[in-house]
mmCIF file of C-alpha atoms in Angstrom:
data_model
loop_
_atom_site.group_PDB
_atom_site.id
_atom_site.type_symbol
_atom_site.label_atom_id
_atom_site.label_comp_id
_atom_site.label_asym_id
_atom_site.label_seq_id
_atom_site.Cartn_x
_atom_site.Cartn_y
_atom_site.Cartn_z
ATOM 1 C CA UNK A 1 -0.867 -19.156 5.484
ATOM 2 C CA UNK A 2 -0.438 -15.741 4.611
ATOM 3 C CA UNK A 3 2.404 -13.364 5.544
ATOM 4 C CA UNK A 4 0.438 -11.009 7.244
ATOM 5 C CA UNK A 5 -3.311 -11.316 8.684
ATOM 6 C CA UNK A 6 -5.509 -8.438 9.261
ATOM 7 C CA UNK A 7 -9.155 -8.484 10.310
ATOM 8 C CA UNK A 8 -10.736 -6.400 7.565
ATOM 9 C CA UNK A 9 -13.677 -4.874 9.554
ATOM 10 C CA UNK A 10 -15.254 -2.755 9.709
ATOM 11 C CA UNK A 11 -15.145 -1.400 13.046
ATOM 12 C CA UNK A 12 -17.052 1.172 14.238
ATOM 13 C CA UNK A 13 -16.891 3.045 17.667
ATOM 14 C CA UNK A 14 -18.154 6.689 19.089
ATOM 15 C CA UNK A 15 -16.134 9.236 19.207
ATOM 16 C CA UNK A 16 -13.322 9.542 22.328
ATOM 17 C CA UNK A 17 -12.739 5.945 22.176
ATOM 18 C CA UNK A 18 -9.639 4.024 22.585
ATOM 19 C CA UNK A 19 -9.502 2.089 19.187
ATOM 20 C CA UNK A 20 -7.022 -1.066 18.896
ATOM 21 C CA UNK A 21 -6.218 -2.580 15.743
ATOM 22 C CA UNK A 22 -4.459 -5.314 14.692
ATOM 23 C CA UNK A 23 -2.141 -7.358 12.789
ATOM 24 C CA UNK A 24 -0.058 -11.192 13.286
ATOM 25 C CA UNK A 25 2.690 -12.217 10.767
ATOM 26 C CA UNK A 26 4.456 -14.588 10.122
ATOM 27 C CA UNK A 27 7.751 -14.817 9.392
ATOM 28 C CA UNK A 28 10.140 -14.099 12.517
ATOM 29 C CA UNK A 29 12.655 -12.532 10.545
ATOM 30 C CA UNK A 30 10.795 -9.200 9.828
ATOM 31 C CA UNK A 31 12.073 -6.405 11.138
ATOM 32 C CA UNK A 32 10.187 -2.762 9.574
ATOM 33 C CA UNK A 33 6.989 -2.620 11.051
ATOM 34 C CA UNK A 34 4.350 0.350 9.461
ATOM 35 C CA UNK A 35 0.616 1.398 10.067
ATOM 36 C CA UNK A 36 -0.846 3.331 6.698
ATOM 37 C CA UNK A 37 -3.729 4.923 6.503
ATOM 38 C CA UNK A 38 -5.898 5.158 3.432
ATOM 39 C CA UNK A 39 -8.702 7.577 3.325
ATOM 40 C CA UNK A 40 -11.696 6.904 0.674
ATOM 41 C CA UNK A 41 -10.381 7.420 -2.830
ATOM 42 C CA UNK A 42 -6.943 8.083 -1.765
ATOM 43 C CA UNK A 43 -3.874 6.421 -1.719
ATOM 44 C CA UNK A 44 -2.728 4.850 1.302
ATOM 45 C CA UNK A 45 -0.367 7.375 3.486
ATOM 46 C CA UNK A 46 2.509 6.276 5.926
ATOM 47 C CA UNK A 47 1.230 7.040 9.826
ATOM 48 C CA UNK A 48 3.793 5.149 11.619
ATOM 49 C CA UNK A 49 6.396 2.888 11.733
ATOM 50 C CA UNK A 50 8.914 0.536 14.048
ATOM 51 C CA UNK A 51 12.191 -0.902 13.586
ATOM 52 C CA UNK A 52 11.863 -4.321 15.761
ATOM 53 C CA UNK A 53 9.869 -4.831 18.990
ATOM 54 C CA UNK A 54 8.785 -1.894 21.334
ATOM 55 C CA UNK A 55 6.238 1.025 20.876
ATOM 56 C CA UNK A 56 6.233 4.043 19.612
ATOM 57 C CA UNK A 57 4.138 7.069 20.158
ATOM 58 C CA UNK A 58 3.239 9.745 17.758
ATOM 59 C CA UNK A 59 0.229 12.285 19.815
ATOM 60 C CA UNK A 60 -2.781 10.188 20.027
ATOM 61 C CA UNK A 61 -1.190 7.295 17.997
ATOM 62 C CA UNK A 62 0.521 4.537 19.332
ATOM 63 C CA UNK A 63 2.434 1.706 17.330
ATOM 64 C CA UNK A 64 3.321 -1.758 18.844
ATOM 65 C CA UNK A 65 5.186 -4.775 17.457
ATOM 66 C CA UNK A 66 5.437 -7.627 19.970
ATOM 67 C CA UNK A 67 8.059 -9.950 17.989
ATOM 68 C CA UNK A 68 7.855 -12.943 20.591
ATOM 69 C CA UNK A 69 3.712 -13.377 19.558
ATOM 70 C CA UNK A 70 4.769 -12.060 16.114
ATOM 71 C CA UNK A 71 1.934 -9.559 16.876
ATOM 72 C CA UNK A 72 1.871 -6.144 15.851
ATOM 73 C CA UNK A 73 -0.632 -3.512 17.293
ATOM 74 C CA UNK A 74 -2.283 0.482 16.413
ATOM 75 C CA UNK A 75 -3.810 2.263 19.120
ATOM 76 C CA UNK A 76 -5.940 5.373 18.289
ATOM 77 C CA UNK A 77 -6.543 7.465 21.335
ATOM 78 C CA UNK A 78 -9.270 10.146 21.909
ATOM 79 C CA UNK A 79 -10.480 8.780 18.485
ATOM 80 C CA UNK A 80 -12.459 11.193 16.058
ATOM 81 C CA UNK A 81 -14.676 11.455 13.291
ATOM 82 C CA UNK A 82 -11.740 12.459 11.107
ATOM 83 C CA UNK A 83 -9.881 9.530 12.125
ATOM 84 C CA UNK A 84 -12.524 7.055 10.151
ATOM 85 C CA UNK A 85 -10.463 5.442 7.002
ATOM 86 C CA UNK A 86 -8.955 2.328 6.334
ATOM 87 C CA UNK A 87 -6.001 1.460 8.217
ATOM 88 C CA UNK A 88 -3.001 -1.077 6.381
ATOM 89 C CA UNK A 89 -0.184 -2.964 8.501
ATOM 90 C CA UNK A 90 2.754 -3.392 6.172
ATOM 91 C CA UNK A 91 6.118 -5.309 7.194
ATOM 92 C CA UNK A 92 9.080 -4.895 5.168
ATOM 93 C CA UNK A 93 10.571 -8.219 4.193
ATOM 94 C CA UNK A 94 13.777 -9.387 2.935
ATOM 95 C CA UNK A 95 15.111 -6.928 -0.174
ATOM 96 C CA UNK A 96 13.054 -4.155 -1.143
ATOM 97 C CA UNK A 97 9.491 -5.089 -0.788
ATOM 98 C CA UNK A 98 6.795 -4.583 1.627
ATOM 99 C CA UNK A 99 3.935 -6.553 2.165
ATOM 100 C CA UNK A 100 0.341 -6.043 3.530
ATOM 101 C CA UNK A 101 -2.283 -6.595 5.201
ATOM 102 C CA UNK A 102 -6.131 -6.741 3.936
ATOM 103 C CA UNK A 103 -6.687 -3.404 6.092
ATOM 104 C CA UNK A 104 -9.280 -2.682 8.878
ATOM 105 C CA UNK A 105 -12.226 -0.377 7.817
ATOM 106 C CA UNK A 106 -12.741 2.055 10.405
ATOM 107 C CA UNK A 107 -15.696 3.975 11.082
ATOM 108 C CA UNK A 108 -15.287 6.898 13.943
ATOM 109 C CA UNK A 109 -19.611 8.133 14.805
ATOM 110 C CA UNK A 110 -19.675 12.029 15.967
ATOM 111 C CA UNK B 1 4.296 19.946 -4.677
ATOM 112 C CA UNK B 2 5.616 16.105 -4.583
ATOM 113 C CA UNK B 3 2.993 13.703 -5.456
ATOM 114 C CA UNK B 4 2.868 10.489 -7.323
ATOM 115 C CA UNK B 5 0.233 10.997 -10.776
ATOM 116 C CA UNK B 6 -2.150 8.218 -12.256
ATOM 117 C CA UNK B 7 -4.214 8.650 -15.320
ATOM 118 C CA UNK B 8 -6.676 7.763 -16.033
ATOM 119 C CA UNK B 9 -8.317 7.283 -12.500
ATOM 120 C CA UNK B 10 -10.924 5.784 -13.704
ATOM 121 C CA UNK B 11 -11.809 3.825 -16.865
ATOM 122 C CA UNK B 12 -14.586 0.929 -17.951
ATOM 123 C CA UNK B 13 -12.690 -0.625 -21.078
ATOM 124 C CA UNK B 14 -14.248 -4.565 -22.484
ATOM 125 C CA UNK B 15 -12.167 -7.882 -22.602
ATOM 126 C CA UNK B 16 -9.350 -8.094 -25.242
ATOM 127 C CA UNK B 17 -8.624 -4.232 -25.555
ATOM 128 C CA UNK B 18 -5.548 -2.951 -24.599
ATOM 129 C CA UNK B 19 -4.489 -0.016 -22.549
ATOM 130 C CA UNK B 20 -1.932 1.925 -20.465
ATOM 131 C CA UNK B 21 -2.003 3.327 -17.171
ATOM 132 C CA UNK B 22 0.383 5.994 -16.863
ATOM 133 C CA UNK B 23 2.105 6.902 -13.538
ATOM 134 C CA UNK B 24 4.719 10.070 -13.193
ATOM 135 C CA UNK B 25 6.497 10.633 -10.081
ATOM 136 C CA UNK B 26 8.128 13.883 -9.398
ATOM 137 C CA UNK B 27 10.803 13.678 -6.250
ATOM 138 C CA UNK B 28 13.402 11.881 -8.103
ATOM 139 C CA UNK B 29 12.835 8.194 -6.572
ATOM 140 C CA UNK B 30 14.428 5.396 -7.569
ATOM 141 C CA UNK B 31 11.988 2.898 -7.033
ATOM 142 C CA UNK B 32 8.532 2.552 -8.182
ATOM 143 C CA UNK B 33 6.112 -0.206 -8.267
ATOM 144 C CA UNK B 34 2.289 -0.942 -8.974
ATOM 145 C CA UNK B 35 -0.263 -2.495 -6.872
ATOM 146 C CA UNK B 36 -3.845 -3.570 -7.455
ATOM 147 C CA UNK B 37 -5.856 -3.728 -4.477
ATOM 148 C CA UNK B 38 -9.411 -5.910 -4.013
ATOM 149 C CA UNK B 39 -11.770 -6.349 -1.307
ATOM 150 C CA UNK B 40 -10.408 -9.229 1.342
ATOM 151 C CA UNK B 41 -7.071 -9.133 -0.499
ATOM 152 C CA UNK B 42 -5.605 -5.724 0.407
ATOM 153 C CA UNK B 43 -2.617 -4.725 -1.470
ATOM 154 C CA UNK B 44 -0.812 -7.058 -4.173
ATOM 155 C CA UNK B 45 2.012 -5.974 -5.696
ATOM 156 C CA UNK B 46 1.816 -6.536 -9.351
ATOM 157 C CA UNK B 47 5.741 -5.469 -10.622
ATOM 158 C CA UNK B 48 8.245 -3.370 -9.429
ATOM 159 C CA UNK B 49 11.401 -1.101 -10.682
ATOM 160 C CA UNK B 50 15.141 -0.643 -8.604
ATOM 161 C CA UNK B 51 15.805 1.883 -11.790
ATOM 162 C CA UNK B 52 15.661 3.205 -15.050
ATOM 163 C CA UNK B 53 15.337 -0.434 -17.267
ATOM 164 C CA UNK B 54 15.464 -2.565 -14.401
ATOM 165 C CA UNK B 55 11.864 -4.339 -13.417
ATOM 166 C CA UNK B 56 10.825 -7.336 -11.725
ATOM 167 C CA UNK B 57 7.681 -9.038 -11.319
ATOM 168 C CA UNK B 58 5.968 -8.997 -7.839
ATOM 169 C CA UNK B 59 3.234 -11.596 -6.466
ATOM 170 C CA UNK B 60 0.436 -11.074 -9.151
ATOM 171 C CA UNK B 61 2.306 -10.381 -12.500
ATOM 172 C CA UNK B 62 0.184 -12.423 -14.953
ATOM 173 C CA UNK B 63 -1.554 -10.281 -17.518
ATOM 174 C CA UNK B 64 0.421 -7.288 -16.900
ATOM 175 C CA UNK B 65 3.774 -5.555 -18.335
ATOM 176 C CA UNK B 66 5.756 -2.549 -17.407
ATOM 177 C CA UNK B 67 8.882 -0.303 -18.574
ATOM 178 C CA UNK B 68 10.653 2.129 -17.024
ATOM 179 C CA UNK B 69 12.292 3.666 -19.798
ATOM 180 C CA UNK B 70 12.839 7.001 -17.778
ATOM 181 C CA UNK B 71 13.485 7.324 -13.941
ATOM 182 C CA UNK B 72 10.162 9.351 -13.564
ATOM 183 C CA UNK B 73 7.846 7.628 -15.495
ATOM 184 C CA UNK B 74 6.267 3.584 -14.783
ATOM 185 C CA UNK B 75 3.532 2.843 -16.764
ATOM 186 C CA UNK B 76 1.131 -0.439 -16.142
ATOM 187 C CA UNK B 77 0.055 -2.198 -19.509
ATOM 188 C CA UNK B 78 -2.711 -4.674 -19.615
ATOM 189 C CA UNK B 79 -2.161 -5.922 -23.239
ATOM 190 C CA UNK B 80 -5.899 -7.966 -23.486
ATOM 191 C CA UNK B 81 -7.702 -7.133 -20.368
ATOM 192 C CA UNK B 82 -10.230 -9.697 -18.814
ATOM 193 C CA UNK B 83 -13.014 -9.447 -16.057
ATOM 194 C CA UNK B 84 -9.979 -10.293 -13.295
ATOM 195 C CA UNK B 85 -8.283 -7.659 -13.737
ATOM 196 C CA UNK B 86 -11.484 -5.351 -12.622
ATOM 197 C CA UNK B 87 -9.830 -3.851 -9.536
ATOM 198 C CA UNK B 88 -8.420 -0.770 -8.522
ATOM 199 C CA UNK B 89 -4.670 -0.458 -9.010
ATOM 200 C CA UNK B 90 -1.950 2.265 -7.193
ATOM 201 C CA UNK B 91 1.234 3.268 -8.429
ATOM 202 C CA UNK B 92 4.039 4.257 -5.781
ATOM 203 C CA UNK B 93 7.802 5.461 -5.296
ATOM 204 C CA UNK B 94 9.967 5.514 -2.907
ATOM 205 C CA UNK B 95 13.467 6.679 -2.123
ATOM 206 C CA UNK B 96 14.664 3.489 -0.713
ATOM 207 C CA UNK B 97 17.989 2.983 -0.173
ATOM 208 C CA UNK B 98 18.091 -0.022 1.531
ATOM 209 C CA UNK B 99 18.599 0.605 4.960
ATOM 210 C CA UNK B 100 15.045 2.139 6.271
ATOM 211 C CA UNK B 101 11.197 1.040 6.237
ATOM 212 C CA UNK B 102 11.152 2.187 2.572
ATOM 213 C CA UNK B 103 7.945 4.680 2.539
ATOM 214 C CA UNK B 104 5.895 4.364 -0.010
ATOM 215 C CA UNK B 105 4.510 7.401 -1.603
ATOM 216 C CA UNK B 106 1.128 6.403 -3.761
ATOM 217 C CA UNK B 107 -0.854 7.900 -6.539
ATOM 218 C CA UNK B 108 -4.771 8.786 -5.955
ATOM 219 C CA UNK B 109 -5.378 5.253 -7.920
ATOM 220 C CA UNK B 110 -7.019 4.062 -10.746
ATOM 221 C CA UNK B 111 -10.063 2.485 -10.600
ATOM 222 C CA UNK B 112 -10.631 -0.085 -13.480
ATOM 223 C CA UNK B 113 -13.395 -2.378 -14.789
ATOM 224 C CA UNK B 114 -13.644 -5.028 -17.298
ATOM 225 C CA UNK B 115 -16.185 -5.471 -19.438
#
């Protein structure tokens, strides 16, 4: 099984709609939660993160890590065009490394 | 301006030859590390560096070396590439101290292929 599962896609959705995307894990132990967000030919960029369980808002972004499902959750609001890249869950594990998931393609119409 | 630089970023090389991915970062981090990242697979980290001469391999280190001979510098040698190593790699930093999420900062990537 691996550490972290993430459906890679793509999804694709008009423009002013709620998007939801999604990541499970595995190990209860985790405790850094992060959303990054890759644009094409870039390197991925930190958009979020959250220490344990709870939300967190940022504007139109919202991060959730339900620890009891092991279940953690980015919801786009109001979502637009420029909002179409790839997004990556990554947990922090145990000593300095951070693992990922495969990352959700996501394609925002006009 | 901070940023994390990869050269080349991109290259078509065949089997057996060897070469070096360079990778400078410029806002003084202490740790650095290099990724490759396929299709299904998402990111893998290939090795990583605490410090200057201090490396350690990640989950996919076979076929690859590093050094980190100077705190800004962390290049990626393949010494005799093959066809599985066709991927597109990313080198990041981060000043991690230990007690945060660590945020990575990456490079624009390197796109190679194997001949």
């Amino acid at each position: 099984q691996k550490e972290v599962e993430q459906d890679p896609g793509p999804l694709s959705v008009p423009e002013g709609a709620i998007v939801s995307l999604n990541c499970t894990y595995s190990n209860s132990a985790f405790q850094y939660f992060m959303w990054y967000r890759q644009y094409s030919r870039k390197g991925p960029e930190l958009l979020m993160y959250t220490y344990s369980s709870g939300n967190k808002e940022d504007g139109r972004f919202t991060a959730q890590v339900d620890k009891s499902s092991k279940y953690i959750s980015l919801f786009i609001r109001d979502s637009q065009p420029s909002d179409s890249a790839t997004y990556l869950c990554a947990i922090r594990t145990g000593g300095f490394k951070t693992i990922f998931g495969a990352g959700t393609r996501l394609f925002v119409k006009a | 301006e901070a940023q994390v630089t990869q050269n080349p970023r991109y290259l078509i090389t065949v089997t057996g030859k060897k070469l070096t991915v360079t990778c400078s970062q410029n806002m003084n981090h202490e740790y650095m590390s290099w990724y490759r990242q396929d299709p299904g697979l998402g990111l893998r980290q290939i090795y990583y560096s605490m410090n200057v001469e201090v490396t350690d391999k990640g989950d996919v280190p076979e076929g690859y070396k590093v050094s980190r001979k100077e705190k800004r510098n962390f290049p990626l040698i393949l010494e005799s590439p093959s066809p599985n190593q066709t991927s597109l790699y990313f080198c990041a930093s981060s000043p991690w101290t230990g007690g945060d999420t660590g945020e990575l900062f990456f490079g624009e990537g390197s796109r190679l292929t194997v001949l």
